[in-house]
PDB file of C-alpha atoms in Angstrom:
ATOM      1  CA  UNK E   1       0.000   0.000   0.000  1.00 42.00           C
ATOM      2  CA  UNK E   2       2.886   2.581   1.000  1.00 43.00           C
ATOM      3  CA  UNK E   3       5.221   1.686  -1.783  1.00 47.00           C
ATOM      4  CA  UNK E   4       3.413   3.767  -4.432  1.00 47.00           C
ATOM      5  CA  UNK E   5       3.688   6.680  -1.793  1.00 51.00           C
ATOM      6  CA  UNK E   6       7.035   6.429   0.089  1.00 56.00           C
ATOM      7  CA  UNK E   7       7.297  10.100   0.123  1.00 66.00           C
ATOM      8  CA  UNK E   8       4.002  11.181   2.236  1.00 73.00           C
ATOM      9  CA  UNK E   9       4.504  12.249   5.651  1.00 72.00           C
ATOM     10  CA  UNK E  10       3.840   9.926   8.429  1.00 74.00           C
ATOM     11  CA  UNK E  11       1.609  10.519  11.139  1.00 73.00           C
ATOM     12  CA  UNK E  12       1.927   9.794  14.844  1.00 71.00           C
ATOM     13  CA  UNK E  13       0.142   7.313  14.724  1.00 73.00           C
ATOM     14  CA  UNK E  14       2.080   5.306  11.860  1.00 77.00           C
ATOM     15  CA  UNK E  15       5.380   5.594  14.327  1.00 79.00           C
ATOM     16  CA  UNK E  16       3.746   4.044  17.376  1.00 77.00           C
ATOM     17  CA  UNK E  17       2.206   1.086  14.423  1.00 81.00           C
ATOM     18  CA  UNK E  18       5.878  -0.074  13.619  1.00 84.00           C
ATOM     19  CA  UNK E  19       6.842   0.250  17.281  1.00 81.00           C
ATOM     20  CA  UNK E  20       4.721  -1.871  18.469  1.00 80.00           C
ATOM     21  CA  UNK E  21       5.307  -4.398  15.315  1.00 85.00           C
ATOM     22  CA  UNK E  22       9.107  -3.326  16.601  1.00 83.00           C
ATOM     23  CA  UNK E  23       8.276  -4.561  20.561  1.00 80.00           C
ATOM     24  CA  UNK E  24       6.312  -7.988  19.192  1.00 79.00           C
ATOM     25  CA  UNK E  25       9.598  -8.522  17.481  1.00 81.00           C
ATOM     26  CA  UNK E  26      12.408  -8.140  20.194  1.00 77.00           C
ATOM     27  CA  UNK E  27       9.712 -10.109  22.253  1.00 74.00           C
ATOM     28  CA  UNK E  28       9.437 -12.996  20.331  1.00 77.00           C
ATOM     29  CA  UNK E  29      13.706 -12.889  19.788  1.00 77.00           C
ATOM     30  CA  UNK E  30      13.638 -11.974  16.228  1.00 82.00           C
ATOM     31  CA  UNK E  31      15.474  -8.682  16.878  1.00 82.00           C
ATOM     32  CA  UNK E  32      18.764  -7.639  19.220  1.00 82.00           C
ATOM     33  CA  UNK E  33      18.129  -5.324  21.620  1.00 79.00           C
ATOM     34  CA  UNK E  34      20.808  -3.243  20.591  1.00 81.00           C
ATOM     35  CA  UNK E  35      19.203  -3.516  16.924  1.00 84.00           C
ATOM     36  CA  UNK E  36      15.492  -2.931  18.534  1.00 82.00           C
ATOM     37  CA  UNK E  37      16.978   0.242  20.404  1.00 80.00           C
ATOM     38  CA  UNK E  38      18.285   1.847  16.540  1.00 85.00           C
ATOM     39  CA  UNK E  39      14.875   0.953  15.211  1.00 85.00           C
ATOM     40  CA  UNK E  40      12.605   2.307  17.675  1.00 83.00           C
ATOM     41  CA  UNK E  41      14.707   5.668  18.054  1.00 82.00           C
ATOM     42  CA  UNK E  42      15.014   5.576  14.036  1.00 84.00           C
ATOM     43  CA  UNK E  43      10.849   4.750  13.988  1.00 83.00           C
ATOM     44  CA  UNK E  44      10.292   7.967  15.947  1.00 80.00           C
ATOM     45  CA  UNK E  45      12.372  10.091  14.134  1.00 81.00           C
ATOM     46  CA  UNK E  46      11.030   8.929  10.517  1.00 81.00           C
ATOM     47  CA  UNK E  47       9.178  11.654   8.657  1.00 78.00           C
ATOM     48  CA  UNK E  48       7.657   9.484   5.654  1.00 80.00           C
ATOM     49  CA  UNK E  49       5.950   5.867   5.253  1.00 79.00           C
ATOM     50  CA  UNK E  50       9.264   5.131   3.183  1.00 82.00           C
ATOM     51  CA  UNK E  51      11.347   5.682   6.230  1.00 84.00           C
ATOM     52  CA  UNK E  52       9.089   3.052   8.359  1.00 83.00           C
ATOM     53  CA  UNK E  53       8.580   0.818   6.088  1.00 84.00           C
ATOM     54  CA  UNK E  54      12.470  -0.188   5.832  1.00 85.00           C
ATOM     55  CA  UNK E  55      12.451  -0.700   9.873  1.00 86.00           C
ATOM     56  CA  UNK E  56      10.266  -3.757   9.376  1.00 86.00           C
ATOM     57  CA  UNK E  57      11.107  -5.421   6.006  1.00 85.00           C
ATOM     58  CA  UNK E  58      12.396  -7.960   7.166  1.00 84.00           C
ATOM     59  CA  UNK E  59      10.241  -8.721   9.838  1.00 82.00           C
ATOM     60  CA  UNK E  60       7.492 -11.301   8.855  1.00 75.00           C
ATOM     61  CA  UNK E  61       4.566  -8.983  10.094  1.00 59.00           C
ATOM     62  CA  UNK E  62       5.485  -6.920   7.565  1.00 49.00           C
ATOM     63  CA  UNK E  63       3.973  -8.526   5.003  1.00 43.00           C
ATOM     64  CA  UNK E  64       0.392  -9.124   6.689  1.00 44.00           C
ATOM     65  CA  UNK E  65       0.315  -5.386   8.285  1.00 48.00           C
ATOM     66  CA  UNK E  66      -2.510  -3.454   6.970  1.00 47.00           C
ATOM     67  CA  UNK E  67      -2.532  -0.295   5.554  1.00 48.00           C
ATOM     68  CA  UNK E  68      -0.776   2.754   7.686  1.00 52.00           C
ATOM     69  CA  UNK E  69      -3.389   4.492  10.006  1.00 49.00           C
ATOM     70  CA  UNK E  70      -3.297   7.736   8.166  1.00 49.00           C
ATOM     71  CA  UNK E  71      -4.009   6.426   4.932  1.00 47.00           C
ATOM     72  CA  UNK E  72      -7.472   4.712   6.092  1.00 46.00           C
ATOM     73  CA  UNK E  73      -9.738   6.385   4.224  1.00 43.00           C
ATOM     74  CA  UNK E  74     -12.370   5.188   6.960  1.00 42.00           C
ATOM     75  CA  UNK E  75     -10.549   7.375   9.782  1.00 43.00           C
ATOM     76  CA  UNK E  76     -11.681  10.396  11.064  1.00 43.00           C
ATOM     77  CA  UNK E  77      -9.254  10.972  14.342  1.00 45.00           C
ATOM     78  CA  UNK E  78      -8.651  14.808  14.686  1.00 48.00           C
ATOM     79  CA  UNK E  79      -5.016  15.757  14.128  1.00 55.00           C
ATOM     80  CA  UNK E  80      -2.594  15.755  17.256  1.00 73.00           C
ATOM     81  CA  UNK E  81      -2.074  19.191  16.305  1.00 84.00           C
ATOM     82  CA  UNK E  82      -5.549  20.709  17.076  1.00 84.00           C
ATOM     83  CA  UNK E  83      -5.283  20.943  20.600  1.00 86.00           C
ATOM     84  CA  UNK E  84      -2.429  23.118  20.015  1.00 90.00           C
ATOM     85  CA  UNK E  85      -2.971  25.327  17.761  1.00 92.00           C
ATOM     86  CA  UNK E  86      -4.591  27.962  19.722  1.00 90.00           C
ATOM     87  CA  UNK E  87      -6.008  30.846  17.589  1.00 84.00           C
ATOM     88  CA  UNK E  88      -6.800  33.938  18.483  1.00 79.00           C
ATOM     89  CA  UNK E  89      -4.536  33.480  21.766  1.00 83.00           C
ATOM     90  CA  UNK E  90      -0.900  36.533  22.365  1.00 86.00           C
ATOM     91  CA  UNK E  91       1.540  34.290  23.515  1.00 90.00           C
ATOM     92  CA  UNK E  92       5.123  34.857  24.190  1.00 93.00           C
ATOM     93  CA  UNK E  93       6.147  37.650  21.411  1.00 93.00           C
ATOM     94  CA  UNK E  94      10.226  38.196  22.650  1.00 94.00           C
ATOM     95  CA  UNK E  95      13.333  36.731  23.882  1.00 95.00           C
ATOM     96  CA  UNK E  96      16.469  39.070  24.876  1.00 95.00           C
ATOM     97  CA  UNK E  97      19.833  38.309  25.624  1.00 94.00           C
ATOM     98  CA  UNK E  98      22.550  40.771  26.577  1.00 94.00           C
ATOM     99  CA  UNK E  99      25.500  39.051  27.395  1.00 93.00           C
ATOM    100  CA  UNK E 100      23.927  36.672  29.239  1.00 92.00           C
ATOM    101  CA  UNK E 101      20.818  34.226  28.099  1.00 94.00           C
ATOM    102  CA  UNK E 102      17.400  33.621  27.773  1.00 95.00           C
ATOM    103  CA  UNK E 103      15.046  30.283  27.308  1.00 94.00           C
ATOM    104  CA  UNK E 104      11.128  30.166  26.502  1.00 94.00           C
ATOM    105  CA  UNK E 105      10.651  25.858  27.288  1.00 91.00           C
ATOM    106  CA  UNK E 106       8.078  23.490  28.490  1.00 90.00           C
ATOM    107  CA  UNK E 107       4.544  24.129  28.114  1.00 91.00           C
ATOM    108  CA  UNK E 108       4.480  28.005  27.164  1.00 94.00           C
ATOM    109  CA  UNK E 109       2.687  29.738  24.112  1.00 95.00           C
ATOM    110  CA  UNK E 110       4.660  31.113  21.092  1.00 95.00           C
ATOM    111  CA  UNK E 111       3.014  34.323  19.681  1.00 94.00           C
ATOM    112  CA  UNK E 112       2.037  34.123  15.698  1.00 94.00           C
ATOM    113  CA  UNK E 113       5.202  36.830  15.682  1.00 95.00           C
ATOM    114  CA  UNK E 114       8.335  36.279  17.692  1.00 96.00           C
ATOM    115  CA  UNK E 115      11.341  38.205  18.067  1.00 96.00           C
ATOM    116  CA  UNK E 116      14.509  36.972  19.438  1.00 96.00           C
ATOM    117  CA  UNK E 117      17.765  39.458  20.063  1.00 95.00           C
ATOM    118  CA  UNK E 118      21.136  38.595  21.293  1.00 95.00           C
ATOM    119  CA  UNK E 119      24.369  40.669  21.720  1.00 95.00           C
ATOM    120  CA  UNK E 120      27.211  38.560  22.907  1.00 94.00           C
ATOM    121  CA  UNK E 121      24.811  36.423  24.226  1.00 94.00           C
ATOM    122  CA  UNK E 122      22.218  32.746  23.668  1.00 94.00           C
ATOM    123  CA  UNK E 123      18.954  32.114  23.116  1.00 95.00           C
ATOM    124  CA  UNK E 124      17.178  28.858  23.614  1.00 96.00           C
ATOM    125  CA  UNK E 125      13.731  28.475  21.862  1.00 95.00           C
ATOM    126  CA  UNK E 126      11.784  24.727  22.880  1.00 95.00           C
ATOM    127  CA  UNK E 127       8.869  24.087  20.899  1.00 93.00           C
ATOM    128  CA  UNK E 128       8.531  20.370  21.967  1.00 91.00           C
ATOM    129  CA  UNK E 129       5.680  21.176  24.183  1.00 90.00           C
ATOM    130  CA  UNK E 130       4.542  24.751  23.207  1.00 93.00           C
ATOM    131  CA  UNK E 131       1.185  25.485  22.439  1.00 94.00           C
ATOM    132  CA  UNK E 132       1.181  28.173  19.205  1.00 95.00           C
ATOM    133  CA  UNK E 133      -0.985  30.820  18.400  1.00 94.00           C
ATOM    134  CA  UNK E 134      -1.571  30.398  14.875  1.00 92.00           C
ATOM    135  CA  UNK E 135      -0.841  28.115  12.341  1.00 93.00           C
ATOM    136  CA  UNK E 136       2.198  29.951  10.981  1.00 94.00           C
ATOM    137  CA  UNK E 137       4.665  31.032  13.388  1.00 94.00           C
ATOM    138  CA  UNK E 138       7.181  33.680  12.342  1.00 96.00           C
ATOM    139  CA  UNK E 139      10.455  33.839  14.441  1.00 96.00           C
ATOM    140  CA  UNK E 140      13.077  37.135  13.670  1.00 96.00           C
ATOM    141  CA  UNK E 141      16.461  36.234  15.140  1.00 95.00           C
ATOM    142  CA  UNK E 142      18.942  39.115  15.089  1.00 95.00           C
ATOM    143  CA  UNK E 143      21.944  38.130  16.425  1.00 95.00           C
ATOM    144  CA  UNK E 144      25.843  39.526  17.312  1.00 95.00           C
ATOM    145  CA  UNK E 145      28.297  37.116  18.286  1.00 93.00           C
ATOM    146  CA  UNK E 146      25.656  35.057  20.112  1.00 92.00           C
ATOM    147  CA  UNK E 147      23.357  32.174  19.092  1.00 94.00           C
ATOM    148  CA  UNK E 148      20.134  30.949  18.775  1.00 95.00           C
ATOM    149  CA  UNK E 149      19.034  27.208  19.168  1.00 95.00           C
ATOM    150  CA  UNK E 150      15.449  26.785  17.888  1.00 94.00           C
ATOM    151  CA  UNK E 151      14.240  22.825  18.824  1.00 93.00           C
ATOM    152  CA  UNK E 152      11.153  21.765  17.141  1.00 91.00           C
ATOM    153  CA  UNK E 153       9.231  18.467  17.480  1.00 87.00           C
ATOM    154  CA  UNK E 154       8.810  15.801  14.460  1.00 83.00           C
ATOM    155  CA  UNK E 155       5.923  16.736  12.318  1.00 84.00           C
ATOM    156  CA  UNK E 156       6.556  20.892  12.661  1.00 89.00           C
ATOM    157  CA  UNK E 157       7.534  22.335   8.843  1.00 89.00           C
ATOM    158  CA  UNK E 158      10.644  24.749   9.183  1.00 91.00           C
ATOM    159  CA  UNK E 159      11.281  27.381   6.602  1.00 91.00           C
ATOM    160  CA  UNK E 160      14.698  30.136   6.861  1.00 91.00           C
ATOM    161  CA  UNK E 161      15.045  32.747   5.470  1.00 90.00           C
ATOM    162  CA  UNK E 162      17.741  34.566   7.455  1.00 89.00           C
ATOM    163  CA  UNK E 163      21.250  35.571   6.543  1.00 90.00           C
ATOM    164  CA  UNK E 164      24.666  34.756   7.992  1.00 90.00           C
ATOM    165  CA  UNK E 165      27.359  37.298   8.190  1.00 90.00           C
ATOM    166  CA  UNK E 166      30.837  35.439   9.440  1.00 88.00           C
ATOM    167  CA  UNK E 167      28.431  33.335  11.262  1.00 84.00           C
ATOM    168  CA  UNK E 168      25.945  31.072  10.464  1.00 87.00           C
ATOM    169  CA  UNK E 169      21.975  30.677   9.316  1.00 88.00           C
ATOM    170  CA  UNK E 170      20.263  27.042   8.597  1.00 79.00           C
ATOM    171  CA  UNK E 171      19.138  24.036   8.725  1.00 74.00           C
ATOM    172  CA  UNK E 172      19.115  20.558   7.429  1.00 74.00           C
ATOM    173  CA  UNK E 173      15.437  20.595   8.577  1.00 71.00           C
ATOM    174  CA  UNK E 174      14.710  23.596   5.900  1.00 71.00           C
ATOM    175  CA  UNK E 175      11.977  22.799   3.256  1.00 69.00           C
ATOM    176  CA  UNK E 176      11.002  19.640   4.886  1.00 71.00           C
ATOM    177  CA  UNK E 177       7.039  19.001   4.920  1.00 74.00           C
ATOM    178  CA  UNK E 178       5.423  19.318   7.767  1.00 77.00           C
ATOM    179  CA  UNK E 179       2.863  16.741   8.804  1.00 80.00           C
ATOM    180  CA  UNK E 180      -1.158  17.499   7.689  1.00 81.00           C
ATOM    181  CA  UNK E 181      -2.518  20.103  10.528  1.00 85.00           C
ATOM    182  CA  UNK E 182       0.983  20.861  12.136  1.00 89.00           C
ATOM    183  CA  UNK E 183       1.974  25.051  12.091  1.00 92.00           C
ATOM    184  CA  UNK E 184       4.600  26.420  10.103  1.00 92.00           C
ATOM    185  CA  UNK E 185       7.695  28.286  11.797  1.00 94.00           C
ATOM    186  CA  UNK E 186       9.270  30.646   9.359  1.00 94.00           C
ATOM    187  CA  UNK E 187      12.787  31.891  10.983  1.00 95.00           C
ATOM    188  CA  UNK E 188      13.860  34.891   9.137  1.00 94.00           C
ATOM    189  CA  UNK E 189      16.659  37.475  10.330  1.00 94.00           C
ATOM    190  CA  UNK E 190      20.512  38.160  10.951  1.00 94.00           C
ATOM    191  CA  UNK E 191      23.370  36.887  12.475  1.00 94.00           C
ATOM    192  CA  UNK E 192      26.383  38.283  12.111  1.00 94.00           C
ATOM    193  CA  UNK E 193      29.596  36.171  14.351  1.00 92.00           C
ATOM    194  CA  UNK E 194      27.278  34.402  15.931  1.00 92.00           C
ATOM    195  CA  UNK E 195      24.417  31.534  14.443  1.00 93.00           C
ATOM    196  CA  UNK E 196      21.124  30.264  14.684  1.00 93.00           C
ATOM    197  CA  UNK E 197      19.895  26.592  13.780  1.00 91.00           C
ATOM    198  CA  UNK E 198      16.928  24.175  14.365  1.00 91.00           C
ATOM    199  CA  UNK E 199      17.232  20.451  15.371  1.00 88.00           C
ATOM    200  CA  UNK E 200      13.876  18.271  15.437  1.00 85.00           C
ATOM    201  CA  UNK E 201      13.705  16.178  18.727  1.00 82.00           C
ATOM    202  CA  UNK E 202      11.301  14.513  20.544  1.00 75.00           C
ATOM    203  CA  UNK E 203       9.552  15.676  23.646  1.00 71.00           C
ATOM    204  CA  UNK E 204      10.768  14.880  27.258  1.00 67.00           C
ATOM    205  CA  UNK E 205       7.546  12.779  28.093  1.00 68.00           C
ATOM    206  CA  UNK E 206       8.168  10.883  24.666  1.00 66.00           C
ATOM    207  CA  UNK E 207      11.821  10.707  25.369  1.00 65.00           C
ATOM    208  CA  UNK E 208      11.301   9.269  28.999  1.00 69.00           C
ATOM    209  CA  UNK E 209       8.323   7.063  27.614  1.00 71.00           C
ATOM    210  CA  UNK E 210      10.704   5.252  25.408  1.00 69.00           C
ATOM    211  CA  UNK E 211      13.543   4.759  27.799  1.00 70.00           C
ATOM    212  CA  UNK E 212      11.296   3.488  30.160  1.00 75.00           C
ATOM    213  CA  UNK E 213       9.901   1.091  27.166  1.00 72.00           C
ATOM    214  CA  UNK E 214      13.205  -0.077  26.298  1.00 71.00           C
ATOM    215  CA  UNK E 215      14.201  -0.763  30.318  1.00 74.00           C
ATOM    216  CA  UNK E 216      10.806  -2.954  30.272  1.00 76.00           C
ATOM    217  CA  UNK E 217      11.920  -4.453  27.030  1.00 74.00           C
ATOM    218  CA  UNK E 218      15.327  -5.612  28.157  1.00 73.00           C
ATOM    219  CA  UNK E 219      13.805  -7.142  31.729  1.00 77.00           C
ATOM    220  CA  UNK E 220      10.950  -9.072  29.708  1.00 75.00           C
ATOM    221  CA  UNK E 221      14.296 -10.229  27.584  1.00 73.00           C
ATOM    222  CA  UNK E 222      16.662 -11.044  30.402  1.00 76.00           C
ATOM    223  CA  UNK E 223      13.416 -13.086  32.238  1.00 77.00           C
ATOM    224  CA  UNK E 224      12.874 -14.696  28.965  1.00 75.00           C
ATOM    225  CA  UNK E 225      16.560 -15.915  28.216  1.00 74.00           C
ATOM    226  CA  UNK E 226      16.417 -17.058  32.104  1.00 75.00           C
ATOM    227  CA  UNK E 227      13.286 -19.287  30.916  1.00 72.00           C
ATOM    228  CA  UNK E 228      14.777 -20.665  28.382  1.00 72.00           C
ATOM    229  CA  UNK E 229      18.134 -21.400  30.063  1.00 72.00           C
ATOM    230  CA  UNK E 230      15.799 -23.537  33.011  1.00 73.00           C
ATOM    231  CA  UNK E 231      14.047 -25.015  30.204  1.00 69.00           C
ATOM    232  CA  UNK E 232      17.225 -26.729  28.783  1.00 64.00           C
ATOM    233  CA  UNK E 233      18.196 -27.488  32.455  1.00 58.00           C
ATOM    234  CA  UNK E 234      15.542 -28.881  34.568  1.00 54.00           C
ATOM    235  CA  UNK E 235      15.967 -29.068  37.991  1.00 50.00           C
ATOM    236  CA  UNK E 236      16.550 -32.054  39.869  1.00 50.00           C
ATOM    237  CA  UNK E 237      13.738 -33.406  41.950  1.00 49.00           C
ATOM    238  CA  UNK E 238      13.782 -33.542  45.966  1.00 46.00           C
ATOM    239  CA  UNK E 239      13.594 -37.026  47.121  1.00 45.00           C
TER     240      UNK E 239
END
């Protein structure tokens, strides 16, 4: 079904479909742990059905799975995105740093426009958990020997527009689509011996979900191997 379409964006939903195919897989021994811990990180990170789809090729599942969630013509979930795209709402519009820093993190509101100014100073910009106030979000860095790190989480389309000046201005997350309902951020400005980039990562509650996945994962394995190690040596009886 996908391999007509390996380009199209995945959806939330697709990622947690191959990591559970993923968990049935270390479960039943048919993947590593230390192969099952590249996979699931490389699952959550994977922006198109083409990316998944090569996680679990050679997994027998694979070629029984139905069709990915978000191509179900049937399904009618609202986007993950709805709840946080908050119309109509100010939000956050600034960020200074003077030789010194500033950070805008956790669950705060962006403003549809965004300034961000640092002289000899950093920035730190976490969208992992923000809420925004429109579905385009424009962020103007102007920057003098000082930096800006803008994170964004998977799904988020990232445009820039800026310039560097014996410093530094992009991305390798420019121009990549976003996922169907997520905002836009448009980052647009100057830096001049200083920088500003974007890196895509996932959210601390998704982060510590999946450790604490893969520490579940690796007990269920050890007690498993244990199992099987009794199994091959049965234990004497009393008497």
């Amino acid at each position: 079904m996908t391999e007509d379409l390996p380009e199209l964006r995945a959806s939330d939903a697709d990622r947690e479909r191959v990591s559970e195919i993923l968990r049935d897989a270390v479960a039943e021994g048919r993947l590593a742990m230390e192969e099952f811990d590249e996979r699931l990180d490389a699952a959550y990170k994977a922006r198109t059905y083409g990316e998944l789809e090569r996680l679990t090729a050679d997994l027998p599942v694979a070629a029984t799975a139905p069709a990915p969630l978000s191509l179900r013509k049937e399904s009618t979930a609202p986007t993950p995105w709805a709840e946080r795209i908050v119309d109509g709402t100010e939000g956050s519009s600034a960020g200074l740093a003077c030789m010194g820093g500033f950070q805008r993190k956790g669950r705060w509101t962006i403003g549809r426009r965004f300034t961000a100014a640092c002289l000899m100073g950093g920035g730190e910009i976490d969208l992992r958990e923000a809420r925004f106030a429109g579905p385009e979000i424009v962020i103007s860095c102007w920057v003098l020997m000082g930096g800006v790190n803008i994170m964004v989480p998977p799904g988020v389309e990232v445009e820039m527009r800026g310039l560097g000046l014996m410093g530094g201005f992009g991305s390798r997350e420019d121009g990549v689509p976003g996922e169907p309902g997520a905002p836009r951020v448009i980052i647009k400005g100057l830096a001049m011996m200083g920088g500003v980039g974007v890196e895509r990562k996932l959210p601390r509650a998704e982060r510590r979900r999946m450790k604490e996945e893969q520490r579940r994962l690796k007990e269920e394995q050890r007690r498993m191997k244990e199992e099987r190690r009794l199994d091959g040596h049965p234990r004497k009886e009393l008497g």
